[in-house]
Coordinates of C-alpha atoms in Angstrom, one line a residue:
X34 CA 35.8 41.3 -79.0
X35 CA 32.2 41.5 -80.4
X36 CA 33.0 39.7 -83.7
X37 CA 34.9 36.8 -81.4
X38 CA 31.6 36.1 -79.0
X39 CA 29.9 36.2 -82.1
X40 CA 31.8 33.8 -84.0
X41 CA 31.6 31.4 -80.6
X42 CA 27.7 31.5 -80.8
X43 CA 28.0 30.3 -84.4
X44 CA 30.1 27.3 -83.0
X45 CA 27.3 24.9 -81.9
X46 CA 24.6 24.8 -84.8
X47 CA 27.6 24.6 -87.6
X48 CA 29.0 21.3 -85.1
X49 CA 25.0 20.3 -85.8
X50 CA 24.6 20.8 -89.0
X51 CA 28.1 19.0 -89.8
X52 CA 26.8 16.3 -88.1
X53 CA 23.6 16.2 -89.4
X54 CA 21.0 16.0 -86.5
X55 CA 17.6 17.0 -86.6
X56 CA 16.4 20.8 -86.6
X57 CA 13.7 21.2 -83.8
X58 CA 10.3 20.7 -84.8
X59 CA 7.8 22.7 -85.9
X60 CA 8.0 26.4 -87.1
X61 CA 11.3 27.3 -84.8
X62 CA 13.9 28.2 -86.9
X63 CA 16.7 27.5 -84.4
X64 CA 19.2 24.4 -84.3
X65 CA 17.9 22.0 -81.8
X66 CA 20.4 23.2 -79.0
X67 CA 19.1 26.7 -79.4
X68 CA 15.6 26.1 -79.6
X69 CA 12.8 26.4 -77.4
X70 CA 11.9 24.1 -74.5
X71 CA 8.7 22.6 -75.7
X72 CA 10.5 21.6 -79.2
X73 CA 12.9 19.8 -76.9
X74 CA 10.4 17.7 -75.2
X75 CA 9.0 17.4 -78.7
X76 CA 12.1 15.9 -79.9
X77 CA 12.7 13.6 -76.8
X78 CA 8.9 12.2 -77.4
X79 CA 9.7 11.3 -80.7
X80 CA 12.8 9.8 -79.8
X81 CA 11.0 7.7 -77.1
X82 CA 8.6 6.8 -79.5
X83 CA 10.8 5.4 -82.5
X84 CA 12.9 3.8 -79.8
X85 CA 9.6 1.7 -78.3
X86 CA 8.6 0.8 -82.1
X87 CA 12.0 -0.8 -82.9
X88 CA 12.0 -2.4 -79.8
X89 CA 8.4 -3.9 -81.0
X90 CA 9.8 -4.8 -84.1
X91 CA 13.0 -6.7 -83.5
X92 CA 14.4 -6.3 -79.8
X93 CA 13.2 -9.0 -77.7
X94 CA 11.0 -7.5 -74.4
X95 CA 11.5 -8.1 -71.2
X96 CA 9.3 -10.9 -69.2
X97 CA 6.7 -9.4 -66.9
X98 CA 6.8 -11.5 -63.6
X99 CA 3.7 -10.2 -61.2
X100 CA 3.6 -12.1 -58.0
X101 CA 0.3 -14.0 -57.7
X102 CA -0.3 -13.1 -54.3
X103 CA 0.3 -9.5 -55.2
X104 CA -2.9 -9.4 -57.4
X105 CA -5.2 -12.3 -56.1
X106 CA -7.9 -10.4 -55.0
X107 CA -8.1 -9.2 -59.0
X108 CA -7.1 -12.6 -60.6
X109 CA -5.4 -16.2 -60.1
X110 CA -2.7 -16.6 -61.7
X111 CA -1.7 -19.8 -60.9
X112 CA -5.5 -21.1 -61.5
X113 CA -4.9 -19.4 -65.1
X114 CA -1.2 -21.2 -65.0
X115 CA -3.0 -24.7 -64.2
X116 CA -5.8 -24.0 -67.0
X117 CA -3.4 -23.9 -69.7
X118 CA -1.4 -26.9 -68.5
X119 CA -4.1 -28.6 -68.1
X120 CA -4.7 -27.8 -71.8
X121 CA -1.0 -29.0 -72.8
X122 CA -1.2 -32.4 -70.7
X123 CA -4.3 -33.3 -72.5
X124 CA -2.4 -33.0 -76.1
X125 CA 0.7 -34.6 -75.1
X126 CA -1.5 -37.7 -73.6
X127 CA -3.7 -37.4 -76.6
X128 CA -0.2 -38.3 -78.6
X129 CA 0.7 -41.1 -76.6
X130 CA -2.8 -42.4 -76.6
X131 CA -3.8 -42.3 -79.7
X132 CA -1.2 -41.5 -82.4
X133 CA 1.0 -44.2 -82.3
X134 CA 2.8 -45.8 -85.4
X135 CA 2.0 -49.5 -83.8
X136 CA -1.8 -50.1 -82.7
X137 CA -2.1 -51.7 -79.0
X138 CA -5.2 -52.5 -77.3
X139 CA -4.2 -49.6 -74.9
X140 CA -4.6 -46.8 -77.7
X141 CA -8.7 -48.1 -77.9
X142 CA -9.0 -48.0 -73.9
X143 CA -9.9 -44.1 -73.9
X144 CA -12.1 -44.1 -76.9
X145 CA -15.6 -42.1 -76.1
X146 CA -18.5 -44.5 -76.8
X147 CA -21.9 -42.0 -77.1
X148 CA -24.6 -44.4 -75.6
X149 CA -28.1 -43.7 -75.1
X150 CA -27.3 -43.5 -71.0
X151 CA -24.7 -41.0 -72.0
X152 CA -20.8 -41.1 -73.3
X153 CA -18.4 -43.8 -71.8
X154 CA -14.8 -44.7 -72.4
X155 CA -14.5 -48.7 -74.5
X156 CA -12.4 -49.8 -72.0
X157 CA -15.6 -49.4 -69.5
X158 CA -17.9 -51.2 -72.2
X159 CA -15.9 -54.0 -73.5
X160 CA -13.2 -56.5 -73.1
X161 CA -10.2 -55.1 -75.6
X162 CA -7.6 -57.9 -76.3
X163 CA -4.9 -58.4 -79.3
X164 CA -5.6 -61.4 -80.8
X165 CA -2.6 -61.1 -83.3
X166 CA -0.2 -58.1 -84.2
X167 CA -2.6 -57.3 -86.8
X168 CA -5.8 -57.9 -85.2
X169 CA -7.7 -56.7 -81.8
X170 CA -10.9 -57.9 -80.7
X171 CA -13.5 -56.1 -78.5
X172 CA -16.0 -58.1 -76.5
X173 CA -19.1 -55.7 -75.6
X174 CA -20.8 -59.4 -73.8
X175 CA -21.5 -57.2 -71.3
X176 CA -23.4 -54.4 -72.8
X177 CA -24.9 -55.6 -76.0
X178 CA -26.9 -53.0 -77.2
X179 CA -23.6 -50.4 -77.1
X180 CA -21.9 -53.1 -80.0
X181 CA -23.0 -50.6 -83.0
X182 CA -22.3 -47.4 -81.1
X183 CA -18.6 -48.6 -79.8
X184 CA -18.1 -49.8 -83.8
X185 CA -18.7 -46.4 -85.3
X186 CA -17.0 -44.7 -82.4
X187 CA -13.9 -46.8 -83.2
X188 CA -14.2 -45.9 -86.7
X189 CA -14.5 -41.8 -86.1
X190 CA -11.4 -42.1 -83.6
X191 CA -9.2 -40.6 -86.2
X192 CA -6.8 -43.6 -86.1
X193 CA -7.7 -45.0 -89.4
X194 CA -9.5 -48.0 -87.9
X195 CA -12.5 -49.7 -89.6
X196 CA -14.2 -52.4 -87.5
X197 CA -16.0 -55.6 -88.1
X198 CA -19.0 -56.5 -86.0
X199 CA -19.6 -59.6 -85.8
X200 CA -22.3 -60.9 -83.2
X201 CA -21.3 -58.5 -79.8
X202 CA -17.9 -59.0 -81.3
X203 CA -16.1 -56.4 -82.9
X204 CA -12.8 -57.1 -85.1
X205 CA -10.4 -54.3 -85.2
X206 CA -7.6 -54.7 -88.3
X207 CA -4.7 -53.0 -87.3
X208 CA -3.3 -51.6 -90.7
X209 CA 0.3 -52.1 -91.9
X210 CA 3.1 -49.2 -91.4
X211 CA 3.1 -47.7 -94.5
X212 CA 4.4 -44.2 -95.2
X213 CA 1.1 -43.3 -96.2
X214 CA -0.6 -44.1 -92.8
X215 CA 3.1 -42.1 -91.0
X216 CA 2.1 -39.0 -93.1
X217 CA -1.7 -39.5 -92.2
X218 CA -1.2 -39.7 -88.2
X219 CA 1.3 -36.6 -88.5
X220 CA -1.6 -34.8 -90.2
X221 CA -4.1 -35.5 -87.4
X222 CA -1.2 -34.8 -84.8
X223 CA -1.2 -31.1 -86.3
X224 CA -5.0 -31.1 -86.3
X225 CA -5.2 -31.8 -82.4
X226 CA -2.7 -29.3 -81.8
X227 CA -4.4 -26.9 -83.3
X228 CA -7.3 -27.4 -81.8
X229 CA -5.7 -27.2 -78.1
X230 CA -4.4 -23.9 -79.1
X231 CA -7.9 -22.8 -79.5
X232 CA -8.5 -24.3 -76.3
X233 CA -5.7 -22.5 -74.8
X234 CA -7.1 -19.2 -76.4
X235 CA -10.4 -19.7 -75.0
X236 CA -8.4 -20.0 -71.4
X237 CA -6.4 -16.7 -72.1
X238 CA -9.6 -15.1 -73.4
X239 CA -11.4 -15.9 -70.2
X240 CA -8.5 -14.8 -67.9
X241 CA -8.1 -11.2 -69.5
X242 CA -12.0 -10.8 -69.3
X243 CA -11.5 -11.2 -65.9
X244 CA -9.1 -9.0 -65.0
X245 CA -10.7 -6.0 -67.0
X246 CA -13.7 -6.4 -64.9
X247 CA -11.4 -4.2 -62.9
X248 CA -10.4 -1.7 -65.1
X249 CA -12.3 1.5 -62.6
X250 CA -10.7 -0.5 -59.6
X251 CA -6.6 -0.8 -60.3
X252 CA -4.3 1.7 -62.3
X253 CA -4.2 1.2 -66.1
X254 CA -0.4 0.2 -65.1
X255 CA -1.4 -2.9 -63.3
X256 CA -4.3 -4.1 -65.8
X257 CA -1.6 -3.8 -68.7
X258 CA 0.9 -5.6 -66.9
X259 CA -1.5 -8.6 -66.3
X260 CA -2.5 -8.7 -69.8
X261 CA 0.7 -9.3 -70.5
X262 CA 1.4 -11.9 -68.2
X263 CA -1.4 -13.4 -69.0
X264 CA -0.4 -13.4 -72.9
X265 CA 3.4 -14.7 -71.8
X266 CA 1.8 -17.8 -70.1
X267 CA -0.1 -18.8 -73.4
X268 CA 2.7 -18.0 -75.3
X269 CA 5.2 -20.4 -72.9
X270 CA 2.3 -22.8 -73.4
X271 CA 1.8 -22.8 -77.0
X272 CA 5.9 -23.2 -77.3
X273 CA 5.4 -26.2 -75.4
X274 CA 2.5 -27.6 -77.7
X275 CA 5.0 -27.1 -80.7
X276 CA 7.6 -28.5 -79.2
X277 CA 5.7 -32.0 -78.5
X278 CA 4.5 -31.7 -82.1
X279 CA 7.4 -31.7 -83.9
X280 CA 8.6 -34.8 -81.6
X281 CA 5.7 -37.0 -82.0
X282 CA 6.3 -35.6 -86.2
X283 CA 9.7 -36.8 -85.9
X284 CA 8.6 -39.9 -84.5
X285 CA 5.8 -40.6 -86.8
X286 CA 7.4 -39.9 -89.8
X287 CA 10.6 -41.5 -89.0

């Protein structure tokens, strides 16, 4: 009977070893079924742990989704959410403004003029007309003295202009469509989306400053999960900013 119970107690760390799972950790000798508490938890920790790191490394996470109104008296989110939108509408007018395969008086509207009374838009200083497809004229009549500085301000625009002054006129060549000009607004286009993302960064920045101003006041729980919300909204926005980038590169480059 004694050699039976003893041959039963042998059962379980042969059906380990077969199998090949771990030992417990540490100095005790026994199988992990037959080992000490603590080496148990030791193994479950380590198991949680690995588990979290592949999840980090090629499981997707799960979306944190705080309510705003849950957590307005530490941040707002929808002020944050606005922010960054703001920061995406700007690019994607940016494109239609200003990177456009065919030059139209419209696309020199919005051009900042630096005057000595401070910066103005062209539109506000001069009279913008097409005089043919491959030419546009802007009168500055009106505000003589701001002919040189709308000239040079049209020429910096990134949209491969150069100007003519001519009196308080100012000729504006439009250049020909050539793949070389495609490839050269698809360049700037990944220059100004670049530089929004830095924008956007400099919003996300500023919103995670702000809610680690109350790190003593909230649980460490709550502070980690706005981080992250925060980081998931400039993330969905930066998506966005790639998306309309390789459209207008589709569209520029044909």
């Amino acid at each position: 009977m004694a050699l039976a119970l003893r041959c039963l107690r042998s059962v379980p760390s042969l059906l380990l070893h077969s199998r090949g799972l771990p030992r417990a950790p540490g100095a005790c000798p026994a199988p992990l079924l037959e080992g000490c508490s603590q080496c148990v938890q030791q193994m479950l920790l380590s198991r949680q742990m690995a588990t979290k790191k592949a999840k980090g490394k090629g499981q997707s996470q799960a979306k944190v989704n705080i309510s705003a109104a849950l957590v307005e008296d530490i941040i707002s989110l929808e002020e944050t959410s606005e922010d960054m939108q703001a920061v995406v509408k700007a690019l994607k007018e940016d494109f239609s403004r200003n990177l456009n395969v065919r030059t139209s008086p419209g696309a020199l509207d919005h051009i900042t003029v630096m005057t000595k009374d401070g910066k103005f838009p062209l539109n506000q200083l001069g009279q913008i007309s097409q005089k043919s497809p491959q030419l546009m004229i802007v009168n500055m009549t009106s505000f003589p003295e701001s002919t040189a500085a709308a000239a040079k301000a049209i020429r910096e625009s990134g949209m491969n202009l150069n100007p003519e002054v001519d009196g308080t006129v100012i000729r504006v060549p439009v250049p020909k469509v050539t793949r070389e000009h495609r490839e050269s607004l698809a360049k700037l286009a990944k220059q100004s989306t670049n530089k929004s993302k830095e924008v956007l960064r400099k919003v996300r920045s500023k919103s995670i400053t702000q809610v680690k101003k109350f790190k003593n006041k909230v649980s460490e729980d709550t502070i980690w999960l706005l981080e992250k919300q925060i980081q998931q909204m400039a993330d969905d926005a930066a998506a966005e900013m790639d998306k309309l980038l390789a459209a207008k590169t589709k569209e520029l480059l044909g």
